[in-house]
XYZ file of C-alpha atoms in Angstrom:
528
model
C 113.204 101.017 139.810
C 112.100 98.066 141.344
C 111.139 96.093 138.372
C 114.220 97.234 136.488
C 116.838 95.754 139.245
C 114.839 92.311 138.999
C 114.950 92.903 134.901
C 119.103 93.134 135.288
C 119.409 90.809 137.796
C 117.584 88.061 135.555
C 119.720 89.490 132.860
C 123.085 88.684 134.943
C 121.787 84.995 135.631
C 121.147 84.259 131.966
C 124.861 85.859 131.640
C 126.340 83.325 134.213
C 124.229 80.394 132.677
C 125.518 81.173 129.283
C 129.152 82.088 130.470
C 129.262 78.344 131.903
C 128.035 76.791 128.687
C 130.312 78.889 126.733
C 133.372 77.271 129.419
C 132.042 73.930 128.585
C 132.298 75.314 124.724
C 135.677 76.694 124.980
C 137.045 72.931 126.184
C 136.414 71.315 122.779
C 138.414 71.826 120.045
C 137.156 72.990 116.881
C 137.748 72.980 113.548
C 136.560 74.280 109.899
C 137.388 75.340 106.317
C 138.472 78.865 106.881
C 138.863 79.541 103.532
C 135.967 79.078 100.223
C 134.574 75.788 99.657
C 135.291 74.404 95.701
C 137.753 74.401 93.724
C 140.794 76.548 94.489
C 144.818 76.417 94.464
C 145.128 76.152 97.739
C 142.614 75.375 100.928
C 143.146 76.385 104.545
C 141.784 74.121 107.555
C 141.720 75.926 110.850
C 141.394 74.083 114.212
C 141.175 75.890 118.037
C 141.181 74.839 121.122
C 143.278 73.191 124.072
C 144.134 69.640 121.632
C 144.724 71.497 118.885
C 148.255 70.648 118.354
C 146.582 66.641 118.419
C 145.808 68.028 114.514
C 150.120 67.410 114.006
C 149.183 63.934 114.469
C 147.883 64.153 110.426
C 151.407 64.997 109.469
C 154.259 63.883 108.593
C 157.223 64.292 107.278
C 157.501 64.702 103.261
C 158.610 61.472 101.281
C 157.592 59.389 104.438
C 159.457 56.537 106.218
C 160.521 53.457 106.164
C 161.306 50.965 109.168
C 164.772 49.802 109.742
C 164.499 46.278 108.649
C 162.299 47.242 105.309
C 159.000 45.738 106.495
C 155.882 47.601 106.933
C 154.937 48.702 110.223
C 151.385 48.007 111.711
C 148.773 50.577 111.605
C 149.200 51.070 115.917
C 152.962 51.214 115.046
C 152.786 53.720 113.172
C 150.204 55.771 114.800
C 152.176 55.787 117.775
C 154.951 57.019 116.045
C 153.494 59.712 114.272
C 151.781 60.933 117.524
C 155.020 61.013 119.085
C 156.305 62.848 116.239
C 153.724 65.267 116.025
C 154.274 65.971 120.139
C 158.072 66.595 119.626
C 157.023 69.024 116.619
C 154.852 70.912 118.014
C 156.621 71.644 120.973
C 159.874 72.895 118.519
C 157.291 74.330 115.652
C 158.101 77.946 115.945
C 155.238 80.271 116.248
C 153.785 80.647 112.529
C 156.212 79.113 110.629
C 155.324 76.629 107.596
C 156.519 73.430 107.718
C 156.226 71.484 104.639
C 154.861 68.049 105.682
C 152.151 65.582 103.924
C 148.827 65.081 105.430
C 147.458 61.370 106.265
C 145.106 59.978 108.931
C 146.235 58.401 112.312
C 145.619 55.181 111.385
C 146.814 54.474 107.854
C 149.567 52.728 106.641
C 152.808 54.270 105.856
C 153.041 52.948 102.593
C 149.431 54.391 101.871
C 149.551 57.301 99.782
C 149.050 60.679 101.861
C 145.745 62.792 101.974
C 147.962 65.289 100.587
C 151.148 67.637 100.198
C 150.988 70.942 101.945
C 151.837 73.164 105.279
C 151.273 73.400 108.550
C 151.757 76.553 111.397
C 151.202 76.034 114.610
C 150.570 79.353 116.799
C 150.630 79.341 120.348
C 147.973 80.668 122.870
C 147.621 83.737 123.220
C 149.473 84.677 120.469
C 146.840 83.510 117.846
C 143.444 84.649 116.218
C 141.049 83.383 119.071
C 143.911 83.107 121.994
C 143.754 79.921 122.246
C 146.423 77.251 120.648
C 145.404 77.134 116.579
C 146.586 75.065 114.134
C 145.961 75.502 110.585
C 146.429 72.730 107.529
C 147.414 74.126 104.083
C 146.456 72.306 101.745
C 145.647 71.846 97.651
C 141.718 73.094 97.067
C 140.075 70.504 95.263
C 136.867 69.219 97.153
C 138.034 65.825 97.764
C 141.452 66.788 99.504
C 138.848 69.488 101.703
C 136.680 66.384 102.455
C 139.513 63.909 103.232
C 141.420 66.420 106.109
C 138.153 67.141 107.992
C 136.797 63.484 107.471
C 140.484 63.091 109.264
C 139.971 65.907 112.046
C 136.589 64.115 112.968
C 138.467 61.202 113.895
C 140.292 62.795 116.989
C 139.084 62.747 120.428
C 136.980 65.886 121.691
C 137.178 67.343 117.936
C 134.132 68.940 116.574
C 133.023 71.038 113.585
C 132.857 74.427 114.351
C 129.441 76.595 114.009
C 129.304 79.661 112.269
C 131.216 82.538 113.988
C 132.775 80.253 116.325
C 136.324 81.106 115.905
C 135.792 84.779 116.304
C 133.292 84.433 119.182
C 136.353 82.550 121.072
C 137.930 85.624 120.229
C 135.972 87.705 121.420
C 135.554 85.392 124.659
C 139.392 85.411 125.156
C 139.522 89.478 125.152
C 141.280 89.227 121.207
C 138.350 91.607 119.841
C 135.520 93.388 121.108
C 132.081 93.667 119.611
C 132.805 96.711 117.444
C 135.593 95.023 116.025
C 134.259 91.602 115.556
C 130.976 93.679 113.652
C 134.062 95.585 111.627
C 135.655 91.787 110.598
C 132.048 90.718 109.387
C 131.687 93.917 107.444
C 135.270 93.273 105.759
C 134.438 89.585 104.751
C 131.065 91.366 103.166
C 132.442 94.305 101.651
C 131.807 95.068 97.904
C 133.134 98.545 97.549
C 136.052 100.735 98.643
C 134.243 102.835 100.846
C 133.102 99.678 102.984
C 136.779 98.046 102.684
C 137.765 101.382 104.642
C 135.116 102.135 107.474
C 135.844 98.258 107.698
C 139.070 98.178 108.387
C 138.589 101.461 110.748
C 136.509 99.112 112.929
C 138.111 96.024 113.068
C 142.018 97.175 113.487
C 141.968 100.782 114.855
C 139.407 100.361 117.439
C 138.349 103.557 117.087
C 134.510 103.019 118.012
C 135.241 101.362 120.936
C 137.489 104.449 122.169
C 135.175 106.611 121.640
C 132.293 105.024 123.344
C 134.331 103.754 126.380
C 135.431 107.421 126.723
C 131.454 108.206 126.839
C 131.160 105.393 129.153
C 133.604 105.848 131.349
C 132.238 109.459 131.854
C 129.013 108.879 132.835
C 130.285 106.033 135.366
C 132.492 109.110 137.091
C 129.602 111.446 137.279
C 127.554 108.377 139.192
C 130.578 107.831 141.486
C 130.539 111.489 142.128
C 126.800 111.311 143.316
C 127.336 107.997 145.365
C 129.992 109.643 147.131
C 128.060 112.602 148.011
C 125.990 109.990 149.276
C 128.159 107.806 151.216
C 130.930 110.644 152.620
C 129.215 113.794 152.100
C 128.725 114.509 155.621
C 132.074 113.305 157.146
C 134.059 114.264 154.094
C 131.806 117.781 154.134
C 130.861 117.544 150.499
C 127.764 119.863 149.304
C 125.206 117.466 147.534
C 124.234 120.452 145.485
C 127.523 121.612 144.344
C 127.693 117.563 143.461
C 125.205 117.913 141.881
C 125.284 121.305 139.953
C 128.626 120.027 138.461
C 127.488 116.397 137.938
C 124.023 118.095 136.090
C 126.705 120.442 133.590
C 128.957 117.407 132.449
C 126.000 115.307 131.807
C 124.377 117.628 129.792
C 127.346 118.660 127.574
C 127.968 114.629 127.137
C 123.854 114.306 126.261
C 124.686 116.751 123.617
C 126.931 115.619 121.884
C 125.478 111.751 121.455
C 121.947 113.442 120.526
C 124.181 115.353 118.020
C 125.809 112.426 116.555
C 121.719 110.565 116.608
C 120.683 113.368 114.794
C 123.756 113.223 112.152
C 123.137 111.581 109.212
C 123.822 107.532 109.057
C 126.401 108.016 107.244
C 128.183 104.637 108.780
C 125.042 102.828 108.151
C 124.755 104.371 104.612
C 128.345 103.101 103.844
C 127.737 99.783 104.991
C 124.345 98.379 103.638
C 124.430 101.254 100.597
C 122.475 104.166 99.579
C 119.141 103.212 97.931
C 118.241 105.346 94.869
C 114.496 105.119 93.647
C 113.778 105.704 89.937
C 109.764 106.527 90.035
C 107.882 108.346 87.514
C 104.462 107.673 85.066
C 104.724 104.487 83.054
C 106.688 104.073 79.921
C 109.296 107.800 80.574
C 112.015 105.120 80.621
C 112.910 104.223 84.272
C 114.004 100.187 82.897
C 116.150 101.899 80.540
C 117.676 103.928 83.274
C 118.332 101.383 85.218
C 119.832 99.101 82.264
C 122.206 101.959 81.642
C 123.286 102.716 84.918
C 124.308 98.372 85.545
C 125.606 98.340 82.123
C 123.767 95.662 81.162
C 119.861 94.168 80.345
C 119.347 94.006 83.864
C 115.272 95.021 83.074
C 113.005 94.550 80.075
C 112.336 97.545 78.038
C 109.423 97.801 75.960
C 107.379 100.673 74.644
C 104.259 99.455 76.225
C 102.986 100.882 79.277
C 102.993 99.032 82.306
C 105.720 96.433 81.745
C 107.153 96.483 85.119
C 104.998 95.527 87.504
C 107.411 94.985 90.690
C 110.588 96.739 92.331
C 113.849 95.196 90.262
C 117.083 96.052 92.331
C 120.504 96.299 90.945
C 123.656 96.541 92.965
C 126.439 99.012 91.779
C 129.222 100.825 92.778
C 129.633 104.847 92.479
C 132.520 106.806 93.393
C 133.677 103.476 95.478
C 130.160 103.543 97.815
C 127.848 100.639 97.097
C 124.224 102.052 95.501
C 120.682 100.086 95.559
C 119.137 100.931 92.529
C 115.561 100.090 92.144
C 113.207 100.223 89.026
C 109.896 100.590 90.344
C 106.599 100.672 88.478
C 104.692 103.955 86.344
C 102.796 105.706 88.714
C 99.216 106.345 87.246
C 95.682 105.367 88.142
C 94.651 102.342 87.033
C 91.875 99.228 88.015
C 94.338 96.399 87.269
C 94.992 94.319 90.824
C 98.747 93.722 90.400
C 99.332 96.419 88.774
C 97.812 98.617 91.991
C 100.170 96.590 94.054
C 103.000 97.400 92.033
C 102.675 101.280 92.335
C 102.201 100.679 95.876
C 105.532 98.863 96.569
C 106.419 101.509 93.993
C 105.079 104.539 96.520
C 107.020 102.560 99.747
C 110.500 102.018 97.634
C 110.464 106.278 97.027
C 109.886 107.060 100.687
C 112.791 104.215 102.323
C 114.950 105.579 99.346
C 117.991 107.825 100.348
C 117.692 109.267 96.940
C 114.611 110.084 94.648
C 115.003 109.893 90.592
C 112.206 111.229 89.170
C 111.733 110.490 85.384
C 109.264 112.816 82.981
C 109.183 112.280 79.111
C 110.988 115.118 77.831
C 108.285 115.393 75.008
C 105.195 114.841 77.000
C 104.371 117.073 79.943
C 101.691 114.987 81.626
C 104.265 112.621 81.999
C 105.469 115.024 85.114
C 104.497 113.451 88.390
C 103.401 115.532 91.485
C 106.389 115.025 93.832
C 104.610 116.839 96.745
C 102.023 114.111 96.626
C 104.695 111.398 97.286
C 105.648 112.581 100.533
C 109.333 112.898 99.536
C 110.065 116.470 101.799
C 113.044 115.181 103.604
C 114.728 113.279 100.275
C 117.413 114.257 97.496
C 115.300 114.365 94.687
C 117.003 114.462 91.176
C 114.565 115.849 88.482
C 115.421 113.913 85.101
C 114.165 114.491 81.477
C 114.186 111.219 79.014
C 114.318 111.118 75.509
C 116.012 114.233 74.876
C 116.663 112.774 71.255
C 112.915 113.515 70.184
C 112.885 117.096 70.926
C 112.350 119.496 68.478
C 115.007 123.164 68.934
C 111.841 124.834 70.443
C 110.979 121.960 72.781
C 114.676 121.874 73.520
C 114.707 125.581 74.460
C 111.504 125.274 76.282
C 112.820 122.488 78.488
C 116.217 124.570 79.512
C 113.921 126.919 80.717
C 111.997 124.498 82.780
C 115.294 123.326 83.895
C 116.503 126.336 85.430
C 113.550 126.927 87.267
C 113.330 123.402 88.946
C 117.028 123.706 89.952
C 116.468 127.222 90.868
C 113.820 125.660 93.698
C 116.798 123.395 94.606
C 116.077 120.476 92.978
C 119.174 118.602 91.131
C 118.388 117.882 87.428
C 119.579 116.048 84.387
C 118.226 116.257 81.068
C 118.954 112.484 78.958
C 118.702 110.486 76.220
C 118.720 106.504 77.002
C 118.429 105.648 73.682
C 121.392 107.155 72.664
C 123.334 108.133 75.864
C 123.619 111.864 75.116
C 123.615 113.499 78.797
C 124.193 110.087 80.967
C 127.836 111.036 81.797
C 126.764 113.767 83.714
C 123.851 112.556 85.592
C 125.959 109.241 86.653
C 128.357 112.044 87.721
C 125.444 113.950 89.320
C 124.206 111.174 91.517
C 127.600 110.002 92.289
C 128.328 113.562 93.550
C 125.639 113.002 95.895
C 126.332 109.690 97.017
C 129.515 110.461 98.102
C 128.098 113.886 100.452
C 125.509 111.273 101.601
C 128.455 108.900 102.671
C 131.072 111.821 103.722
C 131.195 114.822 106.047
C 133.517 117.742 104.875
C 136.747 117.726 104.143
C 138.508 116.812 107.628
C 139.048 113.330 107.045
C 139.456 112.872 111.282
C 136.260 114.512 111.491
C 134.493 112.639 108.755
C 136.139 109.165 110.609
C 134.253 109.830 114.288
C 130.877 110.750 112.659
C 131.336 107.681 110.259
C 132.260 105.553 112.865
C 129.825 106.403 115.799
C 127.078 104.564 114.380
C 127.069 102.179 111.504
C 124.565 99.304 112.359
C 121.048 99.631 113.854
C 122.261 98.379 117.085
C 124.233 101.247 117.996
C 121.703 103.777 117.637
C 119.005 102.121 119.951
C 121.620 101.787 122.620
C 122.732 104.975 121.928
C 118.976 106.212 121.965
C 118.489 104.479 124.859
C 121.476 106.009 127.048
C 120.301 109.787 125.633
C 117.008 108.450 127.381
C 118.216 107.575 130.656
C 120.530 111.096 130.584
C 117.254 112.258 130.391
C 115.554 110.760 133.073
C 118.945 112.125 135.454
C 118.347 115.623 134.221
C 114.313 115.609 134.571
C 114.950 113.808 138.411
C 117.754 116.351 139.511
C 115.373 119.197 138.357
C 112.807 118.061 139.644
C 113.739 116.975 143.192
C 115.821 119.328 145.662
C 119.771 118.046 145.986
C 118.693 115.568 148.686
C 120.096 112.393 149.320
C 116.792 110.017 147.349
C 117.362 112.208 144.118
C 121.047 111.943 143.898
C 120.726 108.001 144.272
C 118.158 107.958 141.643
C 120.548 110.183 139.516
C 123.121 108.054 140.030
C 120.668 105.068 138.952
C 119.959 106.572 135.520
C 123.735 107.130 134.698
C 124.484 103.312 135.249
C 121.882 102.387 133.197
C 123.196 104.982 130.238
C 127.013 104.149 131.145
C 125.189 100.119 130.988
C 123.703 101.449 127.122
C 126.826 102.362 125.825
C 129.077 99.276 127.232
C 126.585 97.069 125.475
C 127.650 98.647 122.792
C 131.720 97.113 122.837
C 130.388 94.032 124.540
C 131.603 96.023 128.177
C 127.969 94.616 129.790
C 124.956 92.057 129.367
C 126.032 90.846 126.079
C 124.906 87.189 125.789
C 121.640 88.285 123.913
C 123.531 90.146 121.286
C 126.642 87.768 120.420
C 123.998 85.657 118.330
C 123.005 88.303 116.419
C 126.553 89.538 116.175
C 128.219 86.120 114.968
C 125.443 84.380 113.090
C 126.030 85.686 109.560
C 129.983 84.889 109.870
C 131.239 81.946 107.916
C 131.782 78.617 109.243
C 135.353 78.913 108.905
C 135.696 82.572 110.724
């Protein structure tokens, strides 16, 4: 116990460290291409911070101005005037509201031609993306325009170029988004497939996962004030530390339950997000490139009738039924001396057991071409049993492989029986293993239902500080069993709960964060 206090309390001084430096952060104003570098019809610079309505001072109005008396202003003269400008602007700008202006930097000329012709919005803290004051520059989206407003930006005091994340880890900083959400806003600006759009979405604007794991949280936190004040009034307030207890002992056990039931549940929220991996194995040459050529739609692997020809796992992305699928051609299985090729079959043997689901390819005309799928250690995965080359079978090979057929999906085993050459029985294996994509990615037919399992888990993250609380619920159960209802074993009860309530928080971003917001942020674009 000792050596975890000292753990948390050097993880609270790295916290304070880092919340200062993130203070020192949030003083600067920042400022980035929010929208796709190259060539584009329009371009969107975003800038945050406390001077970020010092960005108006780029504007101006459109058609610009000339000075009373017809002679150019100086280059101070006008600056002045256009910072004065900007300052009456932004304080009348109304919250989001375009304003067509031209862009051009503080110091140039007003008979210099502008940057460019666009918009500006102005939206005040907090009512803005990170909560603080945010200003963003539309503009035309051809590189040089891009280059020529943030060349500009960098000229204004205490501006800087954001880092990746940045704006979202100010909102998440300023209480705009927790760490669910900010995950579920990366996972949108990544998604590929309608499934992913959706659980996306879930995360980001419902806040659904965070409900449900404060509600957890916020459990296990009343069960360890129940304990402390059996500690701290039990005598004066005459409070039974073993009826405390007994009730304390049922309510963590029914909430230990039902997180080990949703770590045991299939990841289908992981699944969803980084795709379910299908493995096509089988002996060399039964058509596994043409498989996977057919399934993309396109040459994505070379075919040739000699044996051997892959040597390496090829992966192609696709969508089924609106879920993103890993598809991966992996090399014939079969003894051989050749060095590479050994190393092949091996990355071969490693794709089939990370797969979610196992094609297995035989030649429909050749039965050694069958692979042992018991050998493979493949107990625990869908395996689809699929026949190639249908085309070469004779009527009594034809009626000898039905046969075969209904015995291997009598053992149930899904099967296909196919012809890559000339697509006879494709349609319904592609319907076959999008059928069980989907029941990898879905949980019956109650949609709210299918939503909390989804949602519970759906990065790696999640589930160790999920294992980890299950762990320290645990720990409480084995210590109050263990020990009679005196006062040392409900303090060490209410010990474990913290730490489990402390699992779950770091979950939403509720507790010792700071090592996780790197990870969280990192793969974000500049711009977001």
């Amino acid at each position: 116990r000792a050596r975890d206090a000292t753990r948390f309390e050097r993880l609270e001084r790295a916290a304070r460290r880092d919340s200062r430096g993130m203070r020192r952060a949030a003083r600067e104003t920042i400022y980035a291409l929010a929208t796709a570098r190259g060539r584009a019809g329009v371009s969107v610079v975003r800038v945050s911070g406390p001077n970020a309505r010092d960005a108006l001072r780029l504007t101006r109005p459109p058609g610009g101005a000339n000075s009373s008396d017809g002679a150019s202003s100086t280059n101070a003269a006008d600056a002045r005037a256009r910072s004065r400008a900007a300052e009456t602007s932004a304080t009348a700008a109304e919250h989001g509201r375009l304003r067509l202006v031209e862009f051009a930097r503080g110091d140039a000329a007003r008979d210099e031609p502008p940057i460019d012709v666009g918009f500006v919005a102005v939206f005040a803290s907090p009512r803005s993306f990170t909560g603080e004051d945010v200003v963003e520059l539309h503009a035309h989206g051809s590189a040089a325009v891009q280059r020529a407003l943030m060349d500009a930006l960098g000229t204004l005091d205490n501006f800087r170029v954001a880092e990746a994340g940045e704006f979202s880890r100010r909102a998440f900083r300023n209480g705009k988004m927790d760490l669910t959400q900010a995950e579920g806003l990366a996972d949108l600006l990544d998604a590929d497939t309608e499934a992913q759009r959706r659980q996306a979405m879930m995360l980001s604007r419902n806040a659904a996962q965070r409900s449900m794991y404060e509600t957890w949280r916020k459990e296990l936190l009343t069960c360890a004030a129940y304990c402390e004040a059996a500690l701290d009034f039990g005598e004066e307030e005459d409070i039974a530390s073993d009826v405390v207890e007994r009730k304390v002992r049922e309510r963590v056990k029914a909430l230990r339950d039902t997180l080990q039931k949703y770590l045991d549940a299939p990841a289908r929220g992981e699944l969803i997000r980084r795709g379910v991996r299908v493995a096509l194995v089988g002996s060399p040459n039964v058509g596994k490139s043409s498989m996977l050529n057919a399934l993309a739609g396109r040459d994505a692997a070379i075919v040739s009738p000699h044996a051997g020809t892959t040597r390496d796992v090829l992966e192609v992305s696709l969508e089924l039924g609106g879920y993103k699928v890993i598809v991966s051609d992996t090399a014939g299985l079969r003894e051989t001396e050749d060095d590479v090729e050994k190393l092949g079959i091996a990355r071969a043997l490693e794709r089939a057991e990370d797969a979610d689901v196992v094609v297995a390819l035989a030649d429909a005309t050749n039965d050694a071409s069958n692979i042992d799928l018991k050998a493979l250690n493949l107990s625990k995965k869908t395996i689809v049993n699929v026949w190639n080359k249908s085309d070469a079978l004779s009527d009594g090979q034809t009626r000898e492989l039905m046969e075969i057929e209904n015995e291997t999906a009598a053992d149930g085993y899904e099967t296909a029986v196919v012809s890559c050459l000339t697509g006879a029985g494709l349609d319904g294996f592609i319907s076959t293993l999008t059928r069980i994509v989907a029941q990898k990615c879905t949980i019956g037919d109650d949609a709210s239902d299918a939503n909390d399992s989804t949602l519970a888990i759906t990065r790696s993250r999640h589930r160790v500080n999920l294992a980890r609380c299950v762990a320290s619920l645990d720990a409480a159960v084995a210590r109050a069993r263990a020990s009679s209802a005196s006062a040392s074993a409900l303090e060490l009860e209410a010990e474990e709960l913290k730490l489990a309530a402390r699992a779950l928080g770091r979950v939403t971003g509720a507790y010792d964060v700071e090592d996780v917001l790197d990870v969280v942020f990192r793969d974000f674009c500049v711009g977001k």
